Short mmCIF file of N, CA and C in Angstrom, two decimals:
data_model
loop_
_atom_site.label_atom_id
_atom_site.label_comp_id
_atom_site.label_asym_id
_atom_site.label_seq_id
_atom_site.Cartn_x
_atom_site.Cartn_y
_atom_site.Cartn_z
N MET A 14 9.49 -17.75 18.06
CA MET A 14 8.48 -18.92 17.13
C MET A 14 7.66 -17.82 16.40
N ALA A 15 7.13 -18.46 15.49
CA ALA A 15 6.53 -17.26 14.48
C ALA A 15 5.29 -16.98 15.00
N LYS A 16 5.11 -15.30 14.96
CA LYS A 16 4.07 -14.71 14.83
C LYS A 16 2.68 -15.76 14.04
N LYS A 17 1.31 -15.53 14.44
CA LYS A 17 0.70 -16.36 14.10
C LYS A 17 -0.25 -14.83 13.35
N LYS A 18 -0.40 -14.92 11.79
CA LYS A 18 -1.22 -13.61 11.10
C LYS A 18 -2.67 -13.39 11.48
N PRO A 19 -2.86 -11.90 11.97
CA PRO A 19 -4.43 -11.69 12.51
C PRO A 19 -5.31 -12.01 11.23
N VAL A 20 -6.66 -12.87 11.11
CA VAL A 20 -7.71 -12.95 10.54
C VAL A 20 -9.03 -11.56 11.19
N PHE A 21 -8.83 -11.10 9.92
CA PHE A 21 -9.62 -9.68 9.50
C PHE A 21 -11.30 -10.81 9.58
N ASP A 22 -12.63 -10.61 9.96
CA ASP A 22 -13.70 -10.81 9.21
C ASP A 22 -13.54 -9.58 8.09
N ASN A 23 -15.00 -9.92 7.03
CA ASN A 23 -15.15 -9.33 6.31
C ASN A 23 -16.05 -7.27 6.96
N ASP A 24 -16.66 -7.30 7.77
CA ASP A 24 -17.15 -6.19 8.25
C ASP A 24 -16.02 -5.85 8.87
N PHE A 25 -14.62 -6.23 9.30
CA PHE A 25 -13.87 -4.99 9.48
C PHE A 25 -12.86 -4.84 8.17
N ARG A 26 -12.95 -5.46 7.85
CA ARG A 26 -12.38 -5.26 5.79
C ARG A 26 -13.49 -4.30 5.54
N SER A 27 -14.86 -4.38 5.62
CA SER A 27 -15.78 -3.25 4.77
C SER A 27 -15.60 -1.75 5.43
N ASN A 28 -15.25 -2.10 6.92
CA ASN A 28 -15.51 -0.79 7.35
C ASN A 28 -13.93 0.03 7.15
N ALA A 29 -13.10 -0.61 7.20
CA ALA A 29 -11.34 -0.37 7.06
C ALA A 29 -11.48 0.27 5.53
N VAL A 30 -11.99 -0.42 4.19
CA VAL A 30 -12.60 0.61 3.08
C VAL A 30 -13.48 1.73 3.37
N ARG A 31 -14.25 1.61 4.48
CA ARG A 31 -14.85 2.94 4.31
C ARG A 31 -14.19 4.10 5.44
N TYR A 32 -13.43 3.49 5.81
CA TYR A 32 -12.53 4.33 6.76
C TYR A 32 -11.91 5.10 5.63
N VAL A 33 -10.64 4.49 4.77
CA VAL A 33 -9.96 5.14 4.16
C VAL A 33 -11.07 6.34 2.99
N GLN A 34 -12.03 5.51 2.89
CA GLN A 34 -12.75 6.69 1.69
C GLN A 34 -13.34 8.01 2.44
N GLN A 35 -13.88 8.21 3.55
CA GLN A 35 -14.17 9.20 4.30
C GLN A 35 -12.32 10.49 5.32
N HIS A 36 -11.75 9.37 5.26
CA HIS A 36 -10.51 9.69 5.61
C HIS A 36 -9.50 10.59 4.75
N THR A 37 -9.61 11.15 3.75
CA THR A 37 -9.33 12.04 2.73
C THR A 37 -7.83 12.30 2.58
N ASN A 38 -7.82 12.87 3.77
CA ASN A 38 -6.70 14.05 4.52
C ASN A 38 -5.79 12.87 4.79
N LEU A 39 -6.09 11.65 5.22
CA LEU A 39 -4.71 10.59 5.58
C LEU A 39 -4.07 9.84 4.14
N THR A 40 -3.10 9.70 4.16
CA THR A 40 -2.28 9.08 3.16
C THR A 40 -2.62 7.16 3.63
N MET A 41 -2.70 6.61 2.76
CA MET A 41 -2.52 4.85 3.01
C MET A 41 -1.71 4.64 3.88
N LYS A 42 -0.81 5.09 4.02
CA LYS A 42 0.16 4.39 5.36
C LYS A 42 -0.33 4.76 6.68
N GLU A 43 -0.76 6.03 6.37
CA GLU A 43 -1.81 6.69 7.90
C GLU A 43 -2.69 5.70 8.18
N CYS A 44 -3.87 5.58 7.22
CA CYS A 44 -5.25 4.62 7.57
C CYS A 44 -4.79 3.57 7.63
N ALA A 45 -3.90 2.76 7.50
CA ALA A 45 -3.32 1.46 8.17
C ALA A 45 -2.79 1.38 9.03
N ALA A 46 -1.85 2.58 9.59
CA ALA A 46 -1.48 2.19 10.99
C ALA A 46 -2.16 2.73 11.68
N ASN A 47 -3.50 3.60 11.36
CA ASN A 47 -4.65 3.78 12.34
C ASN A 47 -5.28 2.46 12.75
N LEU A 48 -5.40 1.36 11.88
CA LEU A 48 -6.71 0.38 12.04
C LEU A 48 -5.22 -0.65 12.26
N GLY A 49 -4.00 -0.69 11.98
CA GLY A 49 -3.28 -2.35 12.80
C GLY A 49 -3.38 -2.94 11.41
N VAL A 50 -3.20 -2.60 9.80
CA VAL A 50 -2.78 -3.46 9.08
C VAL A 50 -1.92 -2.93 8.65
N GLY A 51 -1.78 -4.01 7.79
CA GLY A 51 -0.42 -3.65 6.36
C GLY A 51 -1.04 -2.36 5.50
N ARG A 52 0.13 -1.78 4.87
CA ARG A 52 -0.44 -1.04 3.46
C ARG A 52 -1.25 -1.93 2.38
N SER A 53 -0.29 -2.77 2.36
CA SER A 53 -0.49 -3.44 1.38
C SER A 53 -1.12 -4.14 1.66
N THR A 54 -2.16 -4.74 2.91
CA THR A 54 -3.40 -5.30 2.83
C THR A 54 -4.47 -4.83 2.68
N LEU A 55 -4.25 -3.52 3.44
CA LEU A 55 -5.41 -2.40 2.82
C LEU A 55 -6.02 -2.04 1.49
N SER A 56 -4.55 -2.00 0.79
CA SER A 56 -4.38 -1.45 -0.98
C SER A 56 -5.52 -2.52 -1.01
N ARG A 57 -4.90 -3.84 -1.35
CA ARG A 57 -5.77 -5.27 -1.93
C ARG A 57 -7.31 -4.99 -1.94
N TRP A 58 -7.48 -4.68 -0.41
CA TRP A 58 -8.82 -4.70 0.28
C TRP A 58 -9.70 -3.49 -0.78
N ILE A 59 -8.79 -3.03 -0.63
CA ILE A 59 -9.51 -1.68 -1.80
C ILE A 59 -9.80 -2.02 -3.05
N SER A 60 -9.30 -2.30 -3.37
CA SER A 60 -9.39 -3.33 -5.05
C SER A 60 -9.94 -3.99 -5.25
N GLU A 61 -9.94 -5.12 -4.24
CA GLU A 61 -11.08 -6.06 -4.22
C GLU A 61 -12.42 -5.31 -3.57
N SER A 62 -12.77 -4.15 -2.98
CA SER A 62 -13.79 -3.50 -3.18
C SER A 62 -14.58 -3.09 -4.42
N LYS A 63 -13.45 -2.55 -4.97
CA LYS A 63 -13.97 -2.26 -6.59
C LYS A 63 -14.01 -2.63 -7.21
N LYS A 64 -14.26 -3.90 -7.36
CA LYS A 64 -13.80 -5.13 -7.81
C LYS A 64 -15.39 -5.43 -7.87
N SER A 65 -16.30 -5.82 -6.52
CA SER A 65 -16.98 -6.76 -6.30
C SER A 65 -17.67 -5.56 -6.91
N GLU A 66 -19.47 -6.57 -7.11
CA GLU A 66 -20.65 -6.15 -7.08
C GLU A 66 -21.42 -5.29 -6.76
N ASN A 67 -21.05 -5.62 -5.05
CA ASN A 67 -21.79 -4.96 -3.84
C ASN A 67 -20.98 -3.66 -3.33
N GLY A 68 -19.70 -4.41 -3.70
CA GLY A 68 -18.55 -3.12 -2.47
C GLY A 68 -17.98 -3.71 -1.64
N SER A 69 -18.49 -4.72 -1.21
CA SER A 69 -17.83 -5.61 0.06
C SER A 69 -16.42 -6.03 -0.53
N VAL A 70 -15.87 -6.60 0.95
CA VAL A 70 -14.79 -7.30 0.80
C VAL A 70 -14.83 -8.64 1.16
N GLU A 71 -14.68 -9.52 -0.02
CA GLU A 71 -14.82 -10.71 0.66
C GLU A 71 -13.67 -11.67 1.45
N MET A 72 -13.59 -12.17 2.04
CA MET A 72 -12.57 -13.24 2.28
C MET A 72 -12.33 -14.27 1.46
N ARG A 73 -10.82 -14.59 1.41
CA ARG A 73 -10.39 -15.91 0.62
C ARG A 73 -10.79 -17.11 1.64
N GLY A 74 -10.59 -18.24 0.90
CA GLY A 74 -10.98 -19.46 1.03
C GLY A 74 -10.22 -20.26 2.68
N THR A 75 -10.30 -20.39 3.31
CA THR A 75 -9.26 -20.81 4.56
C THR A 75 -9.22 -22.33 4.38
N GLY A 76 -9.75 -23.22 3.46
CA GLY A 76 -9.83 -24.90 3.67
C GLY A 76 -10.79 -25.41 4.15
N ASN A 77 -11.82 -24.41 4.84
CA ASN A 77 -12.87 -25.14 5.05
C ASN A 77 -14.20 -25.29 3.99
N PHE A 78 -14.21 -26.71 4.09
CA PHE A 78 -14.81 -27.31 3.09
C PHE A 78 -15.88 -27.66 3.23
N GLU A 79 -17.16 -27.82 2.21
CA GLU A 79 -18.25 -28.08 2.57
C GLU A 79 -18.87 -29.18 3.02
N SER A 80 -18.03 -30.27 2.59
CA SER A 80 -18.06 -31.51 2.72
C SER A 80 -16.82 -32.21 2.72
N ASP A 81 -16.88 -34.00 3.16
CA ASP A 81 -15.73 -34.34 3.54
C ASP A 81 -15.45 -34.70 2.21
N GLU A 82 -16.35 -35.17 0.97
CA GLU A 82 -16.07 -35.45 -0.30
C GLU A 82 -15.22 -34.16 -0.90
N ALA A 83 -15.48 -32.83 -0.23
CA ALA A 83 -15.39 -31.81 -1.25
C ALA A 83 -13.45 -32.00 -1.18
N LYS A 84 -13.22 -32.15 0.28
CA LYS A 84 -11.87 -31.90 0.76
C LYS A 84 -11.11 -33.34 0.67
N GLU A 85 -11.60 -34.21 0.30
CA GLU A 85 -11.20 -35.34 -0.49
C GLU A 85 -11.00 -35.01 -1.80
N ILE A 86 -11.55 -34.22 -2.54
CA ILE A 86 -11.15 -33.53 -4.19
C ILE A 86 -9.78 -33.33 -3.84
N ALA A 87 -10.66 -32.07 -3.20
CA ALA A 87 -9.31 -30.99 -2.80
C ALA A 87 -7.78 -31.65 -2.81
N ARG A 88 -7.46 -32.77 -1.97
CA ARG A 88 -6.36 -33.63 -1.36
C ARG A 88 -5.84 -34.09 -2.36
N LEU A 89 -6.72 -34.77 -3.53
CA LEU A 89 -6.48 -35.57 -4.39
C LEU A 89 -6.13 -34.80 -5.52
N ARG A 90 -6.44 -33.51 -6.07
CA ARG A 90 -5.98 -32.65 -6.71
C ARG A 90 -4.44 -32.36 -6.44
N ARG A 91 -3.94 -31.72 -5.27
CA ARG A 91 -3.02 -31.65 -4.73
C ARG A 91 -2.09 -32.42 -5.08
N GLU A 92 -2.38 -33.44 -4.65
CA GLU A 92 -1.75 -35.03 -4.54
C GLU A 92 -1.25 -35.30 -6.64
N LEU A 93 -2.38 -35.14 -6.98
CA LEU A 93 -1.60 -35.45 -8.77
C LEU A 93 -1.06 -34.28 -9.32
N ARG A 94 -1.33 -33.07 -8.78
CA ARG A 94 -0.59 -31.92 -9.49
C ARG A 94 0.98 -32.07 -8.79
N ASP A 95 1.33 -32.74 -7.20
CA ASP A 95 2.49 -33.02 -7.01
C ASP A 95 3.35 -34.09 -8.17
N THR A 96 2.41 -35.37 -8.23
CA THR A 96 2.83 -36.16 -9.17
C THR A 96 3.22 -36.37 -10.44
N LYS A 97 2.45 -35.10 -10.70
CA LYS A 97 2.57 -34.51 -12.29
C LYS A 97 4.38 -33.55 -12.04
N ASP A 98 4.39 -32.96 -11.39
CA ASP A 98 5.19 -32.51 -11.23
C ASP A 98 6.80 -32.85 -10.91
N ALA A 99 6.41 -34.14 -10.19
CA ALA A 99 7.63 -34.96 -9.94
C ALA A 99 7.88 -35.79 -11.29
N LEU A 100 7.05 -36.45 -12.13
CA LEU A 100 7.25 -36.53 -13.37
C LEU A 100 8.29 -35.95 -14.09
N GLU A 101 7.48 -34.61 -14.38
CA GLU A 101 8.25 -34.30 -15.28
C GLU A 101 9.93 -33.49 -14.91
N ILE A 102 9.59 -33.56 -13.43
CA ILE A 102 11.62 -33.44 -13.29
C ILE A 102 12.26 -35.01 -13.56
N LEU A 103 11.36 -36.14 -13.08
CA LEU A 103 11.97 -37.32 -13.67
C LEU A 103 12.29 -37.57 -14.67
N LYS A 104 11.14 -36.93 -15.65
CA LYS A 104 11.83 -36.72 -17.53
C LYS A 104 13.01 -35.91 -17.57
N LYS A 105 13.31 -34.65 -17.21
CA LYS A 105 14.06 -34.02 -17.20
C LYS A 105 15.52 -34.60 -17.21
N ALA A 106 15.47 -35.18 -15.63
CA ALA A 106 16.51 -35.64 -15.22
C ALA A 106 17.09 -37.25 -16.49
N ILE A 107 16.03 -38.00 -16.37
CA ILE A 107 16.51 -38.63 -17.64
C ILE A 107 17.34 -38.81 -19.19
N GLY A 108 16.57 -37.14 -19.27
CA GLY A 108 16.70 -36.89 -20.17
C GLY A 108 18.32 -36.14 -20.52
N ILE A 109 18.42 -35.54 -19.49
CA ILE A 109 19.94 -35.11 -19.09
C ILE A 109 21.11 -36.06 -18.73
N LEU A 110 20.53 -37.21 -17.77
CA LEU A 110 21.62 -38.31 -18.04
C LEU A 110 21.83 -38.96 -19.29
N GLY A 111 20.75 -39.44 -19.83
CA GLY A 111 20.53 -39.96 -20.89
C GLY A 111 22.22 -39.92 -21.94
N ASP A 112 21.60 -38.42 -21.68
CA ASP A 112 23.13 -37.83 -22.77
C ASP A 112 24.34 -38.38 -22.57
#
């Protein structure tokens, strides 16, 4: 059975970045192990905090939409993208088989 990825809130992420900044004697790998996160995850949080205006780490969207309409729009956009991809594949197949 697959393990579920842990979800870290914004406070944890910001505190993790602060932890790394305060513990300069530790490597990134050691800090990540102490915090129980992956090294690459911690590195990404640090990069994101440097890019943000207030130094906080923003969470990625999880698909929680403001309304049912926004959810429907996102679903339709995915469906349109998938349909366009399928159409391109069919066009290429016709080109190959037509020769």
